[in-house]
Coordinates of C-alpha atoms in Angstrom, one line a residue:
M1 CA -67.2 3.0 34.2
P2 CA -67.6 -0.3 36.1
I3 CA -66.7 -3.6 34.6
S4 CA -69.7 -5.8 33.9
N5 CA -69.9 -9.0 35.8
N6 CA -68.4 -12.0 34.0
D7 CA -67.3 -9.9 31.0
Q8 CA -63.9 -11.4 30.5
D9 CA -63.1 -9.5 27.3
E10 CA -64.1 -6.2 28.9
F11 CA -61.8 -6.9 31.8
A12 CA -58.9 -7.9 29.6
A13 CA -59.3 -4.6 27.7
Y14 CA -59.5 -2.7 30.9
L15 CA -56.3 -4.4 32.2
A16 CA -54.6 -3.7 28.9
R17 CA -55.4 0.0 29.2
Y18 CA -54.1 0.0 32.8
V19 CA -50.7 -1.2 31.8
S20 CA -50.4 0.5 28.4
G21 CA -48.4 3.6 27.5
A22 CA -46.0 4.7 24.9
N23 CA -42.4 4.1 26.0
P24 CA -40.1 5.0 23.1
K25 CA -37.0 5.0 25.4
N26 CA -35.3 7.9 23.7
A27 CA -32.6 10.2 25.1
L28 CA -33.6 12.0 28.1
T29 CA -33.5 15.8 28.6
P30 CA -32.2 17.0 32.0
E31 CA -35.8 17.9 33.0
Q32 CA -37.0 14.4 32.3
A33 CA -34.2 12.9 34.2
A34 CA -34.9 15.2 37.1
Q35 CA -38.5 14.2 37.2
G36 CA -37.5 10.5 37.1
A37 CA -34.9 10.9 39.9
H38 CA -37.5 12.7 42.1
L39 CA -40.2 10.1 41.5
C40 CA -37.7 7.3 42.3
F41 CA -36.7 9.1 45.5
V42 CA -40.3 9.4 46.5
N43 CA -41.1 5.8 45.6
T44 CA -38.0 4.5 47.5
N45 CA -39.2 6.2 50.6
E46 CA -42.7 4.9 50.2
L47 CA -41.5 1.4 49.7
L48 CA -39.5 1.7 52.9
I49 CA -42.6 2.8 54.8
D50 CA -44.5 -0.1 53.3
A51 CA -41.8 -2.5 54.5
R52 CA -41.9 -0.9 58.0
I53 CA -45.7 -1.5 58.2
L54 CA -45.2 -5.1 57.2
A55 CA -42.4 -5.6 59.7
K56 CA -44.4 -4.1 62.5
E57 CA -47.2 -6.6 61.7
G58 CA -44.7 -9.5 61.8
R59 CA -44.7 -10.0 58.1
L60 CA -40.9 -10.1 58.0
C61 CA -40.6 -12.1 54.7
R62 CA -42.7 -9.7 52.7
A63 CA -40.9 -6.7 54.4
L64 CA -37.6 -8.1 53.3
S65 CA -38.7 -8.5 49.7
V66 CA -40.2 -5.0 49.6
T67 CA -36.9 -3.6 51.0
V68 CA -35.1 -5.2 48.1
L69 CA -37.5 -3.4 45.8
A70 CA -36.6 -0.2 47.5
L71 CA -32.9 -0.9 46.9
E72 CA -33.6 -1.4 43.2
E73 CA -35.6 1.9 43.0
L74 CA -32.7 3.6 44.9
A75 CA -30.3 2.6 42.2
K76 CA -32.3 4.3 39.5
I77 CA -31.6 7.7 41.1
S78 CA -27.8 7.6 40.7
E79 CA -28.1 6.3 37.2
L80 CA -30.5 9.1 36.1
Y81 CA -28.1 11.5 37.8
R82 CA -25.2 10.0 35.8
V83 CA -26.9 10.2 32.4
A84 CA -28.2 13.7 33.0
I85 CA -24.7 15.0 33.6
E86 CA -22.9 13.0 31.0
S87 CA -25.4 13.8 28.2
Q88 CA -24.7 17.5 28.8
L89 CA -21.0 17.1 28.6
S90 CA -21.1 15.3 25.3
S91 CA -23.9 14.5 22.9
D92 CA -22.7 10.9 22.4
A93 CA -21.5 10.3 26.0
V94 CA -24.5 8.1 26.9
D95 CA -25.4 4.7 25.4
W96 CA -29.1 5.2 25.7
K97 CA -29.9 1.8 24.3
A98 CA -27.7 0.2 27.1
F99 CA -29.2 2.6 29.7
W100 CA -32.8 1.6 28.9
K101 CA -31.9 -2.1 28.7
E102 CA -30.7 -2.1 32.2
F103 CA -33.1 0.4 33.7
N104 CA -35.7 -2.3 34.5
Y105 CA -33.3 -5.2 35.1
H106 CA -33.0 -6.2 38.7
K107 CA -29.5 -7.4 39.1
P108 CA -27.6 -4.4 37.6
K109 CA -29.6 -2.1 39.9
Q110 CA -28.9 -4.4 42.9
K111 CA -25.2 -4.4 42.0
R112 CA -25.0 -0.6 41.7
A113 CA -27.0 0.1 44.9
T114 CA -25.1 -2.3 47.1
A115 CA -21.8 -0.8 46.0
Y116 CA -22.9 2.8 46.6
G117 CA -20.5 4.6 49.0
N118 CA -17.7 1.9 48.8
V119 CA -15.5 4.0 46.5
I120 CA -15.5 7.1 48.9
R121 CA -15.1 4.8 51.8
G122 CA -11.9 3.4 50.3
V123 CA -10.6 6.9 49.9
L124 CA -11.6 8.5 53.2
G125 CA -11.7 5.5 55.4
E126 CA -14.3 4.9 58.2
G127 CA -13.0 7.2 60.9
N128 CA -13.2 6.1 64.5
G129 CA -16.0 5.4 67.0
L130 CA -16.7 9.1 67.6
S131 CA -16.5 10.5 64.1
N132 CA -17.1 9.4 60.6
P133 CA -16.1 11.2 57.4
L134 CA -19.0 9.5 55.6
P135 CA -22.8 9.5 56.2
Y136 CA -22.9 5.7 56.2
K137 CA -22.5 3.1 58.8
S138 CA -23.5 0.1 56.7
Y139 CA -21.6 -1.4 53.7
F140 CA -21.9 -4.5 51.7
S141 CA -19.2 -6.6 49.9
D142 CA -19.0 -6.8 46.2
D143 CA -20.7 -10.2 46.0
T144 CA -23.8 -9.3 48.2
F145 CA -25.9 -8.2 45.2
G146 CA -25.7 -11.7 43.7
H147 CA -28.0 -13.0 46.5
L148 CA -30.5 -10.3 46.7
D149 CA -32.8 -11.4 43.9
K150 CA -33.0 -14.9 45.3
A151 CA -33.8 -13.5 48.7
K152 CA -36.6 -11.4 47.2
Q153 CA -38.1 -14.3 45.4
K154 CA -37.7 -16.6 48.4
N155 CA -39.8 -14.4 50.5
F156 CA -42.6 -13.9 47.9
Y157 CA -43.1 -17.3 46.5
V158 CA -43.3 -21.0 47.4
D159 CA -40.2 -22.8 46.2
F160 CA -38.9 -26.4 45.9
A161 CA -35.7 -26.9 47.7
D162 CA -33.9 -29.9 49.3
G163 CA -36.5 -32.3 48.1
K164 CA -39.5 -30.5 49.4
F165 CA -41.8 -27.4 48.9
V166 CA -40.9 -24.5 51.1
A167 CA -43.1 -21.5 51.8
P168 CA -41.9 -18.0 52.9
R169 CA -41.5 -18.1 56.7
N170 CA -40.1 -15.8 59.3
D171 CA -37.0 -16.9 61.3
D172 CA -34.1 -15.3 63.0
N173 CA -32.1 -15.1 59.8
T174 CA -34.9 -13.3 58.1
Q175 CA -35.0 -10.6 60.8
K176 CA -31.2 -10.1 60.8
I177 CA -31.0 -9.8 57.0
L178 CA -34.0 -7.4 57.0
A179 CA -32.5 -5.2 59.7
E180 CA -29.2 -5.0 57.9
L181 CA -30.6 -4.3 54.5
Y182 CA -33.2 -1.8 55.7
G183 CA -30.5 0.2 57.6
F184 CA -28.4 0.2 54.4
V185 CA -31.1 1.5 52.1
S186 CA -32.6 4.0 54.6
E187 CA -29.4 5.8 55.3
R188 CA -28.6 6.2 51.6
I189 CA -32.0 7.6 50.7
D190 CA -31.7 10.0 53.6
T191 CA -28.6 11.4 52.1
F192 CA -30.2 11.9 48.7
G193 CA -32.9 14.2 50.1
S194 CA -31.2 17.6 49.5
W195 CA -30.8 16.7 45.8
H196 CA -33.9 14.7 44.9
S197 CA -36.7 15.8 47.2
S198 CA -38.2 17.9 44.4
I199 CA -38.0 18.2 40.7
D200 CA -36.7 21.8 41.0
R201 CA -33.9 20.7 43.3
N202 CA -33.0 18.0 40.8
V203 CA -32.8 20.4 37.9
T204 CA -30.7 22.9 39.8
F205 CA -28.4 20.2 41.1
F206 CA -27.9 18.8 37.6
K207 CA -27.1 22.3 36.3
V208 CA -24.5 23.2 39.0
T209 CA -22.9 19.8 38.8
T210 CA -22.7 20.0 35.0
K211 CA -21.1 23.5 35.4
Q212 CA -18.6 22.2 37.8
A213 CA -17.7 19.2 35.6
K214 CA -17.2 21.4 32.6
S215 CA -15.0 23.8 34.6
F216 CA -13.0 20.9 35.8
L217 CA -12.6 19.5 32.2
E218 CA -11.5 23.0 30.9
S219 CA -9.3 24.1 33.7
A220 CA -8.5 21.0 35.8
A221 CA -9.9 22.8 38.8
L222 CA -13.4 22.5 40.4
A223 CA -15.5 25.6 40.2
D224 CA -16.8 27.2 43.4
S225 CA -20.5 26.5 42.9
G226 CA -21.5 26.0 46.5
L227 CA -21.9 22.3 45.8
T228 CA -20.0 21.2 48.9
S229 CA -22.4 23.0 51.2
L230 CA -25.6 21.4 52.5
N231 CA -28.0 23.4 50.3
G232 CA -26.0 26.5 49.3
W233 CA -26.3 25.5 45.7
A234 CA -30.1 25.3 45.8
S235 CA -32.6 27.9 44.4
T236 CA -35.8 26.6 46.1
F237 CA -36.5 26.1 49.8
T238 CA -39.9 24.7 50.3
P239 CA -40.7 23.2 53.7
E240 CA -40.5 19.7 52.3
E241 CA -37.1 20.5 50.8
V242 CA -35.7 22.1 53.9
Q243 CA -37.0 19.2 56.0
A244 CA -35.1 16.8 53.6
D245 CA -31.9 18.9 54.1
I246 CA -32.2 18.6 57.9
I247 CA -32.7 14.8 57.7
R248 CA -29.7 14.6 55.4
L249 CA -27.6 16.6 57.8
A250 CA -28.8 14.5 60.8
C251 CA -27.9 11.3 58.9
Y252 CA -24.4 12.6 58.3
R253 CA -23.9 13.6 61.9
S254 CA -25.1 10.3 63.3
S255 CA -22.9 7.9 61.4
G256 CA -20.3 7.7 64.1
G257 CA -20.5 5.8 67.4
V258 CA -22.2 8.8 69.1
P259 CA -24.2 11.7 67.6
D260 CA -21.9 14.5 66.5
Y261 CA -23.5 17.4 68.5
Y262 CA -20.5 19.6 68.0
S263 CA -20.8 19.7 64.2
F264 CA -24.6 19.4 63.9
T265 CA -25.7 22.4 66.0
P266 CA -23.7 25.1 64.2
E267 CA -24.4 23.5 60.8
M268 CA -28.2 23.7 61.5
E269 CA -27.7 27.5 61.7
S270 CA -26.4 27.6 58.1
V271 CA -29.3 25.6 56.6
R272 CA -30.9 28.0 54.1
G273 CA -34.6 28.3 54.1
L274 CA -35.1 27.7 57.8
T275 CA -36.5 30.9 59.1
A276 CA -38.0 32.2 62.3
E277 CA -41.4 32.1 60.6
N278 CA -41.3 28.4 59.4
R279 CA -38.8 26.9 61.8
E280 CA -41.2 25.4 64.3
A281 CA -43.4 23.7 61.6
I282 CA -40.3 22.3 59.7
L283 CA -38.6 21.0 62.9
A284 CA -41.8 19.5 64.1
G285 CA -42.0 17.7 60.8
V286 CA -38.6 16.3 61.1
V287 CA -39.2 15.2 64.7
G288 CA -42.4 13.5 63.7
V289 CA -40.6 11.5 61.0
L290 CA -37.9 10.4 63.5
E291 CA -40.4 9.4 66.1
A292 CA -42.3 7.2 63.6
R293 CA -39.0 5.6 62.8
M294 CA -38.1 5.0 66.4
A295 CA -41.4 3.2 66.9
T296 CA -40.1 0.4 64.6
G297 CA -36.8 -0.1 66.6
E298 CA -37.9 -3.5 68.0
V299 CA -38.1 -5.2 64.5
L300 CA -35.5 -2.9 62.8
P301 CA -33.0 -2.2 65.5
Q302 CA -30.3 -0.6 63.3
F303 CA -32.8 1.8 61.8
G304 CA -34.4 2.6 65.1
N305 CA -31.1 3.3 66.8
R306 CA -30.1 5.6 63.9
A307 CA -33.3 7.5 64.2
F308 CA -32.7 7.8 68.0
C309 CA -29.3 9.3 67.4
M310 CA -30.8 11.7 64.9
F311 CA -33.5 12.5 67.3
K312 CA -30.9 13.3 70.0
L313 CA -29.2 15.7 67.6
M314 CA -32.5 17.5 67.2
I315 CA -33.1 17.7 71.0
H316 CA -29.6 19.2 71.5
Y317 CA -30.1 21.8 68.8
G318 CA -33.5 22.6 70.3
Q319 CA -32.2 23.0 73.8
N320 CA -29.6 25.4 72.7
N321 CA -31.3 27.4 69.9
L322 CA -35.1 27.5 70.5
S323 CA -37.3 29.3 72.9
K324 CA -38.9 27.2 75.6
S325 CA -42.3 27.5 73.9
E326 CA -40.9 26.4 70.5
F327 CA -39.1 23.5 72.1
N328 CA -42.3 22.3 73.9
N329 CA -44.3 22.6 70.7
I330 CA -41.8 20.6 68.6
F331 CA -41.1 18.0 71.4
P332 CA -44.5 17.8 73.1
K333 CA -43.8 14.3 74.4
L334 CA -40.7 15.5 76.2
A335 CA -42.5 18.6 77.5
N336 CA -45.4 16.4 78.9
A337 CA -42.9 14.0 80.4
G338 CA -41.0 16.8 82.1

């Protein structure tokens, strides 16, 4: 029903209904945590797409602030994953009051997200220019998070600094910071795809991880649940889920100095859910995503270059494993150029 002109009370009531909703903030079931993690995954990706649109239009300040929002949404995923597992291991393992207190606070989320991957990096190292044991190329120091909220505010609002009012404005520093931050967030959300691209995948992943954790606690040995494989632990293989699996794999195998063709191509053959019937459609979807990413390479060079490396992995796989007609349908631009 439309709001009457100049009816301020009616608009206030309409706005109140728009933002209202019961939020008791109780303990979460694994299914609720799965839903939350999936929605945060989707929203992180959508925020990154919004930031790319802004960047392509030259709105670098706003793009930087929206990228910080994406980083904050990213942090919610790992926290929901943590509480989903811990709550199943012990009924009093999670301090739900503390969890909900921090859930919508910006700085704790910024701190968790910027540190993501640093622990494993310290254990495994960074490899060399040709290989990398981790899926990540970008890392931030421990004190980076302390500046992110100010950067976000700086690019949304007029401020008063150094004796004068300052409006958000693009400069070389804005573009450099945006490029670094965007590359950091995008490669991490890519690696989350196999687990969080659907609610079903989240539920299954929580279950097998909990089982593995319980086995470890009981026998001091990890159970063989297939968790270490790309999607061997999964029970659902929708086209969207398999596409997310392939993007995750391509992210892993493009983190070194050059694309790791040697590992990627045989690993693609082990991706469950990729069949002769759906292969062309799924691979075309992945290629479309990567082509859209490469189109932003001028304003987001790290992101564009990573997408190009992932794209080259797909080409190599296609040349060695697809028929000529399949290849031409999946890579029509290459076919037309040839």
